[in-house]
Coordinates of C-alpha atoms in Angstrom, one line a residue:
M1 CA 0.0 0.0 0.0
V2 CA 1.2 3.5 -0.8
S3 CA 1.2 5.8 2.2
V4 CA -0.7 9.0 2.2
A5 CA 2.5 11.0 3.0
S6 CA 4.2 9.7 -0.2
L7 CA 1.2 10.8 -2.2
L8 CA 1.1 14.2 -0.7
N9 CA 4.9 14.8 -0.8
P10 CA 6.3 12.9 -3.8
A11 CA 10.0 12.5 -4.0
P12 CA 11.8 14.5 -6.7
L13 CA 12.4 12.8 -10.1
A14 CA 15.8 11.4 -10.7
Y15 CA 17.2 12.5 -14.0
D16 CA 19.7 10.6 -16.1
N17 CA 23.2 12.0 -16.1
H18 CA 23.3 11.7 -19.9
Q19 CA 20.1 13.7 -20.4
P20 CA 19.8 17.4 -19.6
S21 CA 17.3 18.5 -17.1
P22 CA 14.6 21.0 -18.1
Y23 CA 16.4 23.7 -16.1
T24 CA 19.6 23.1 -18.0
K25 CA 17.8 23.3 -21.4
Y26 CA 16.1 26.5 -20.3
K27 CA 19.5 28.0 -19.3
S28 CA 21.1 27.0 -22.6
D29 CA 18.2 28.8 -24.5
L30 CA 18.9 31.9 -22.4
D31 CA 22.6 31.8 -23.3
L32 CA 21.8 31.6 -27.0
I33 CA 19.6 34.7 -26.7
S34 CA 22.1 36.7 -24.7
H35 CA 25.2 35.5 -26.7
P36 CA 24.1 35.0 -30.4
P37 CA 26.7 33.2 -32.6
A38 CA 29.1 35.4 -34.4
K39 CA 28.3 36.2 -38.0
K40 CA 30.6 35.1 -40.8
V41 CA 32.9 37.8 -42.1
K42 CA 32.0 38.6 -45.6
V43 CA 35.1 38.8 -47.8
A44 CA 35.1 41.2 -50.7
K45 CA 35.3 39.7 -54.1
D46 CA 38.2 42.0 -55.0
A47 CA 40.1 41.2 -51.8
A48 CA 43.8 40.2 -52.1
S49 CA 44.5 36.5 -52.1
F50 CA 47.8 35.6 -50.6
V51 CA 48.9 32.2 -52.1
Q52 CA 52.4 30.9 -52.8
D53 CA 51.8 30.3 -56.5
S54 CA 54.6 29.1 -58.8
I55 CA 56.7 31.6 -60.7
R56 CA 55.6 32.1 -64.3
G57 CA 58.0 33.8 -66.7
K58 CA 60.7 36.2 -65.7
I59 CA 60.6 38.3 -62.5
R60 CA 61.7 41.8 -63.7
Y61 CA 59.9 43.9 -61.1
R62 CA 60.5 42.7 -57.5
P63 CA 58.9 44.3 -54.4
C64 CA 61.1 46.7 -52.4
E65 CA 60.9 45.6 -48.8
D66 CA 63.8 47.7 -47.5
Q67 CA 63.0 49.9 -44.5
D68 CA 64.7 52.6 -42.5
D69 CA 63.4 53.7 -39.2
E70 CA 61.0 56.3 -40.6
T71 CA 59.8 54.1 -43.3
A72 CA 59.1 51.2 -40.8
K73 CA 57.0 53.5 -38.6
E74 CA 55.0 54.7 -41.7
H75 CA 54.4 51.1 -42.8
Q76 CA 53.0 50.4 -39.4
R77 CA 50.8 53.5 -39.6
F78 CA 49.4 52.4 -43.0
N79 CA 49.2 48.8 -41.8
V80 CA 51.1 47.5 -44.8
Y81 CA 50.7 43.7 -45.1
P82 CA 52.6 41.4 -45.5
M83 CA 55.6 43.6 -45.3
G84 CA 58.8 41.6 -45.4
H85 CA 57.0 38.7 -47.1
I86 CA 55.5 40.2 -50.2
A87 CA 57.9 38.4 -52.5
E88 CA 56.8 35.0 -51.1
F89 CA 53.2 35.4 -52.4
R90 CA 52.5 35.4 -56.2
R91 CA 49.2 35.3 -57.9
H92 CA 48.0 34.1 -61.3
I93 CA 45.0 35.9 -62.7
P94 CA 43.7 34.7 -66.1
Y95 CA 42.4 37.3 -68.5
N96 CA 38.8 36.4 -69.3
S97 CA 37.4 39.6 -70.6
D98 CA 35.4 39.7 -73.9
K99 CA 37.7 42.5 -75.1
K100 CA 40.7 41.1 -76.9
T101 CA 42.7 44.4 -76.8
F102 CA 44.9 43.2 -73.9
M103 CA 46.0 40.1 -75.8
E104 CA 46.6 42.1 -79.0
K105 CA 48.8 44.7 -77.1
T106 CA 50.7 42.4 -74.9
G107 CA 50.5 38.9 -76.4
R108 CA 49.5 37.6 -73.0
E109 CA 46.5 35.9 -71.6
S110 CA 47.0 36.5 -67.8
F111 CA 48.5 38.6 -65.1
E112 CA 51.3 37.3 -63.0
V113 CA 51.3 39.7 -60.0
Y114 CA 52.8 40.6 -56.7
Q115 CA 50.3 42.3 -54.2
Y116 CA 50.0 43.8 -50.8
T117 CA 47.4 45.7 -48.9
F118 CA 47.3 48.9 -46.8
K119 CA 44.8 51.0 -44.9
L120 CA 44.5 54.7 -44.4
P121 CA 45.2 55.9 -40.9
E122 CA 42.0 58.0 -40.8
D123 CA 39.9 55.2 -42.3
E124 CA 40.8 51.7 -41.3
S125 CA 37.5 50.2 -42.5
N126 CA 38.6 50.0 -46.1
T127 CA 41.5 47.8 -47.3
W128 CA 43.3 48.8 -50.5
T129 CA 45.2 46.4 -52.6
V130 CA 48.3 47.3 -54.6
M131 CA 49.0 45.0 -57.5
W132 CA 51.5 44.8 -60.3
D133 CA 52.7 42.3 -63.0
Y134 CA 56.2 41.2 -62.1
N135 CA 56.8 40.0 -65.8
I136 CA 56.1 43.2 -67.8
G137 CA 55.6 45.8 -65.0
L138 CA 51.9 46.7 -65.6
V139 CA 50.6 48.5 -62.4
R140 CA 46.9 48.6 -61.4
I141 CA 46.5 52.3 -60.6
T142 CA 42.8 52.4 -59.9
P143 CA 43.2 52.1 -56.1
F144 CA 45.5 55.1 -56.1
F145 CA 42.6 57.3 -57.3
K146 CA 39.8 55.6 -55.2
C147 CA 41.5 55.8 -51.9
Q148 CA 41.9 59.6 -52.3
Q149 CA 38.3 60.1 -53.3
Y150 CA 39.0 61.0 -56.9
P151 CA 36.0 60.6 -59.3
K152 CA 35.8 57.6 -61.7
T153 CA 36.5 59.8 -64.7
M154 CA 39.8 61.0 -63.4
P155 CA 41.9 58.2 -64.9
A156 CA 40.5 58.9 -68.4
K157 CA 41.3 62.6 -68.0
M158 CA 44.8 61.7 -67.0
L159 CA 45.3 59.6 -70.1
N160 CA 44.0 62.5 -72.3
N161 CA 46.6 64.8 -70.7
N162 CA 49.5 62.6 -71.8
P163 CA 49.5 61.9 -75.5
G164 CA 50.5 58.4 -76.5
L165 CA 49.9 57.0 -73.0
R166 CA 46.4 55.6 -73.7
E167 CA 47.8 53.3 -76.4
I168 CA 50.0 51.4 -74.0
C169 CA 47.5 51.4 -71.1
H170 CA 44.8 48.8 -70.5
S171 CA 41.3 49.2 -69.2
I172 CA 40.1 45.8 -67.8
T173 CA 36.4 45.6 -67.4
G174 CA 35.7 41.8 -67.3
G175 CA 37.1 38.6 -65.8
A176 CA 38.4 38.6 -62.2
L177 CA 37.1 41.5 -60.2
A178 CA 40.4 41.9 -58.5
A179 CA 42.1 42.7 -61.9
Q180 CA 39.5 45.2 -63.1
G181 CA 40.5 48.8 -63.6
Y182 CA 43.3 50.7 -65.3
W183 CA 46.7 49.1 -65.8
M184 CA 49.7 51.3 -66.8
P185 CA 53.4 50.6 -67.5
F186 CA 55.7 50.7 -64.5
E187 CA 57.7 53.9 -65.2
A188 CA 54.6 55.8 -66.3
A189 CA 52.6 54.7 -63.3
K190 CA 55.4 55.8 -61.0
G191 CA 55.6 59.2 -62.7
V192 CA 51.9 59.8 -62.6
A193 CA 51.6 58.6 -59.0
A194 CA 54.3 61.1 -58.0
T195 CA 52.0 64.0 -59.1
F196 CA 49.1 63.3 -56.7
C197 CA 50.0 60.5 -54.2
Y198 CA 52.0 62.5 -51.7
P199 CA 49.5 61.7 -48.8
I200 CA 50.1 57.9 -49.4
R201 CA 53.7 58.0 -50.5
Y202 CA 55.0 55.7 -47.8
A203 CA 52.3 53.1 -48.6
L204 CA 53.7 52.9 -52.1
T205 CA 57.3 52.4 -51.4
P206 CA 57.0 48.5 -51.6
I207 CA 56.1 48.9 -55.3
F208 CA 58.0 52.0 -56.4
G209 CA 61.0 52.0 -54.1
L210 CA 62.3 54.2 -51.3
D211 CA 63.2 57.0 -53.7
F212 CA 59.5 57.5 -54.4
V213 CA 59.1 59.5 -51.2
S214 CA 61.4 62.2 -52.5
L215 CA 59.9 62.2 -56.0
C216 CA 56.4 63.0 -54.9
I217 CA 55.2 66.5 -55.4
K218 CA 53.9 68.2 -52.2
P219 CA 50.4 69.7 -52.2
G220 CA 50.5 73.4 -53.1
V221 CA 53.6 73.1 -55.3
E222 CA 53.2 73.6 -59.0
G223 CA 52.4 70.4 -60.8
Y224 CA 50.6 68.8 -57.9
G225 CA 47.4 67.1 -59.1
H226 CA 48.0 67.9 -62.8
M227 CA 48.9 64.3 -63.5
V228 CA 51.2 65.2 -66.5
I229 CA 54.5 63.3 -67.0
D230 CA 57.5 63.8 -69.2
P231 CA 56.8 62.7 -72.8
E232 CA 60.2 60.9 -72.8
I233 CA 58.7 58.5 -70.2
V234 CA 55.8 57.7 -72.5
K235 CA 58.2 57.0 -75.4
K236 CA 60.4 54.7 -73.3
C237 CA 57.3 52.8 -72.0
T238 CA 56.1 52.4 -75.6
L239 CA 59.3 50.9 -76.8
Q240 CA 59.4 48.6 -73.8
A241 CA 55.8 47.5 -74.4
T242 CA 56.7 46.6 -78.0
Q243 CA 59.7 44.6 -76.8
F244 CA 57.6 42.7 -74.3
R245 CA 55.0 41.9 -76.9
E246 CA 57.6 40.5 -79.3
E247 CA 59.1 38.4 -76.6
A248 CA 55.7 37.0 -75.7
S249 CA 55.0 36.2 -79.4
S250 CA 58.3 34.4 -79.8
Y251 CA 57.8 32.5 -76.5
A252 CA 54.3 31.4 -77.7
T253 CA 55.9 30.2 -81.0
K254 CA 58.7 28.3 -79.2
S255 CA 56.2 26.7 -76.7
T256 CA 54.3 25.0 -79.5
W257 CA 54.5 21.2 -79.3
R258 CA 57.0 19.3 -81.4
P259 CA 57.6 15.6 -81.4
D260 CA 60.6 14.3 -79.3
P261 CA 63.5 13.4 -81.6
L262 CA 63.9 10.2 -79.5
Q263 CA 60.4 9.3 -80.3
Q264 CA 60.9 10.0 -84.0
N265 CA 63.9 7.5 -84.1
S266 CA 62.0 4.9 -82.1
V267 CA 59.0 4.8 -84.5
K268 CA 59.6 2.7 -87.6
A269 CA 59.0 4.4 -90.9
L270 CA 55.9 3.2 -92.7
N271 CA 56.2 1.7 -96.2
I272 CA 54.1 3.8 -98.6
K273 CA 53.0 0.8 -100.7
S274 CA 52.1 -1.7 -98.0
G275 CA 51.3 0.6 -95.1
Y276 CA 53.3 -1.6 -92.7
P277 CA 56.7 -1.0 -91.1
P278 CA 59.6 -2.9 -92.7
E279 CA 60.9 -6.0 -90.8
A280 CA 64.3 -6.3 -89.4
D281 CA 65.6 -8.2 -92.4
G282 CA 64.5 -5.5 -94.8
K283 CA 61.6 -7.4 -96.3
E284 CA 58.3 -5.8 -96.4
K285 CA 55.4 -7.3 -94.4
C286 CA 52.4 -8.1 -96.6
P287 CA 49.0 -6.9 -95.3
P288 CA 46.8 -9.7 -93.9
T289 CA 44.1 -11.2 -96.1
P290 CA 40.7 -9.9 -95.1
L291 CA 38.4 -12.5 -93.6
C292 CA 35.6 -11.7 -96.0
S293 CA 35.8 -10.5 -99.6
P294 CA 34.6 -7.0 -100.1
Q295 CA 33.0 -8.0 -103.4
W296 CA 29.4 -9.2 -103.9
T297 CA 28.8 -13.0 -104.2
S298 CA 25.9 -14.7 -105.9
V299 CA 23.3 -16.5 -103.9
N300 CA 23.4 -19.7 -106.0
T301 CA 27.1 -20.5 -106.2
P302 CA 28.1 -22.6 -109.3
R303 CA 28.9 -26.2 -108.8
S304 CA 32.5 -27.3 -108.4
S305 CA 34.3 -30.5 -108.0
V306 CA 33.1 -32.8 -105.2
L307 CA 35.5 -34.7 -102.9
Q308 CA 35.1 -38.4 -102.7
R309 CA 36.7 -40.3 -99.8
N310 CA 38.5 -43.5 -100.9
V311 CA 38.8 -46.7 -98.8
D312 CA 42.4 -45.9 -97.8
G313 CA 41.2 -42.6 -96.3
S314 CA 42.5 -40.4 -99.2
E315 CA 40.3 -37.8 -101.0
Q316 CA 39.8 -37.5 -104.7
S317 CA 37.7 -34.9 -106.5
L318 CA 34.9 -36.1 -108.9
L319 CA 34.3 -34.2 -112.1
T320 CA 31.1 -32.3 -112.7
P321 CA 29.8 -30.8 -115.9
K322 CA 30.8 -27.4 -114.8
S323 CA 34.4 -28.4 -113.9
M324 CA 34.6 -30.4 -117.2
S325 CA 33.6 -27.4 -119.2
D326 CA 36.1 -25.2 -117.5
R327 CA 38.9 -27.6 -118.0
C328 CA 38.0 -28.1 -121.7
D329 CA 38.3 -24.3 -122.1
V330 CA 41.7 -24.3 -120.4
Q331 CA 42.9 -27.2 -122.5
S332 CA 41.7 -25.6 -125.7
A333 CA 43.6 -22.4 -124.8
S334 CA 46.9 -24.4 -124.2
P335 CA 48.1 -27.0 -126.8
K336 CA 50.1 -28.8 -124.1
S337 CA 48.7 -31.1 -121.7
A338 CA 48.3 -29.6 -118.2
K339 CA 47.5 -30.9 -114.8
S340 CA 44.4 -29.9 -112.9
E341 CA 44.3 -28.5 -109.4
D342 CA 43.1 -31.9 -108.0
G343 CA 46.0 -33.7 -109.6
I344 CA 44.3 -35.6 -112.5
G345 CA 46.2 -35.6 -115.7
W346 CA 44.6 -34.8 -119.1
S347 CA 46.0 -36.2 -122.3
T348 CA 45.3 -35.0 -125.8
G349 CA 43.1 -38.0 -126.6
D350 CA 41.0 -37.5 -123.6
R351 CA 40.6 -33.9 -124.5
D352 CA 39.4 -34.7 -128.1
G353 CA 37.0 -37.3 -126.8
E354 CA 35.5 -35.0 -124.3
I355 CA 35.0 -32.3 -126.9
E356 CA 33.4 -34.7 -129.3
S357 CA 31.0 -35.9 -126.6
L358 CA 30.0 -32.3 -125.8
A359 CA 29.5 -31.6 -129.5
K360 CA 27.1 -34.6 -129.8
D361 CA 25.2 -33.4 -126.8
I362 CA 24.9 -29.9 -128.3
E363 CA 23.8 -31.4 -131.7
A364 CA 21.1 -33.5 -129.9
A365 CA 19.8 -30.5 -128.0
S366 CA 19.5 -28.5 -131.2
I367 CA 17.6 -31.4 -133.0
L368 CA 15.2 -31.6 -130.0
N369 CA 14.5 -27.9 -130.1
Q370 CA 13.8 -28.1 -133.8
M371 CA 11.4 -31.0 -133.3
R372 CA 9.5 -29.0 -130.7
E373 CA 9.2 -26.0 -133.0
D374 CA 7.9 -28.2 -135.9
E375 CA 5.3 -29.9 -133.6
G376 CA 3.5 -26.7 -132.9
P377 CA 2.3 -25.9 -136.5
R378 CA 1.4 -29.6 -137.0
K379 CA -1.0 -29.6 -134.1
G380 CA -2.6 -26.4 -135.5
R381 CA -3.2 -28.0 -138.9
N382 CA -4.8 -31.2 -137.3
K383 CA -7.1 -29.1 -135.2
S384 CA -8.3 -27.1 -138.3
C385 CA -9.0 -30.3 -140.3
K386 CA -10.9 -31.8 -137.4
D387 CA -13.1 -28.6 -137.2
D388 CA -13.8 -28.8 -141.0
G389 CA -15.0 -32.4 -140.7
N390 CA -17.3 -31.6 -137.8
S391 CA -18.9 -28.8 -139.7
G392 CA -19.5 -31.0 -142.8
E393 CA -21.2 -33.7 -140.7
R394 CA -23.6 -31.1 -139.2
K395 CA -24.5 -29.9 -142.7
R396 CA -25.4 -33.4 -143.9
R397 CA -27.6 -34.0 -140.9
A398 CA -29.4 -30.8 -141.4
S399 CA -30.2 -31.6 -145.1
S400 CA -31.5 -35.0 -144.3

């Protein structure tokens, strides 16, 4: 019997150690509300990708990672990354734009770049990527304008202010987002940047070198912001671009596949007539006989000689009318006695007798045909005579 006290004051339920109690579940729900999970950081599509890709082509334009005390402080202020390890990271960016002008001007289908990032001290929310091709020195100058709040039309105006510069620059509008923008030859990009990049001059020393700090024009000085460079720099860059294009074309010609000379020697030369390689002894190998003849064959094949098995087990071919006719034709064509394929000899007397027998058969057949032809008219005349007799008999009966 259950006592009244146990019914009025039931014992607390025992929970399994492996199952959470309702209090624990309630507490975990409160924790989720008070501490929501961290959101995933959204990476920009044009963000720098630091990978140790293999070297493609020649490295003509290496990064300058030298620092003095002042430069090191400025690099920390601009948060230059990865300073000291820029040369370890290379990136391959294929050119996938619908415009084919880049291929026509450079003879290349991709960018092989070094890159690094920096941030402005007054605005650390934006990260700017500096990128240049280490093969031919093309520099992506779009970030230089954007980080200083220049309008989008400013690069086009800068090209118009420098005759001949537009022909050797590239406006990339398709393909990888990180490579889109204006690309300019190295010396021209350095000269243009020196006219308006004084506020970010220390952030550009890894690409242009330590002397770039002294080359930059200070604000308020004549020439600052005009973005006009010496025409000799444009001529030099034009000649250099032509040289790089010719080198790329010659490299593309040399890189076309050619058979290995060792493979050429190992392959036997084919014989033109037979289509098979010659054997070691110099004799040509004949092509195999096809299993079936490519020609049409008749449904009812002509009769040929039939094999007869003798008592001793040997075989002997029996002559048929067809084989006899063929052999007579062969013998008539040759005056000498010959031997047939089955080994039976034919003498001159046998040949004459066979011909005479065939002639008699032919004569008998012609006589039989003549008799059949004569029998037809004879039957017609008998029928007409019989009809005349019947008509006369009927007339006599009618008169009587």
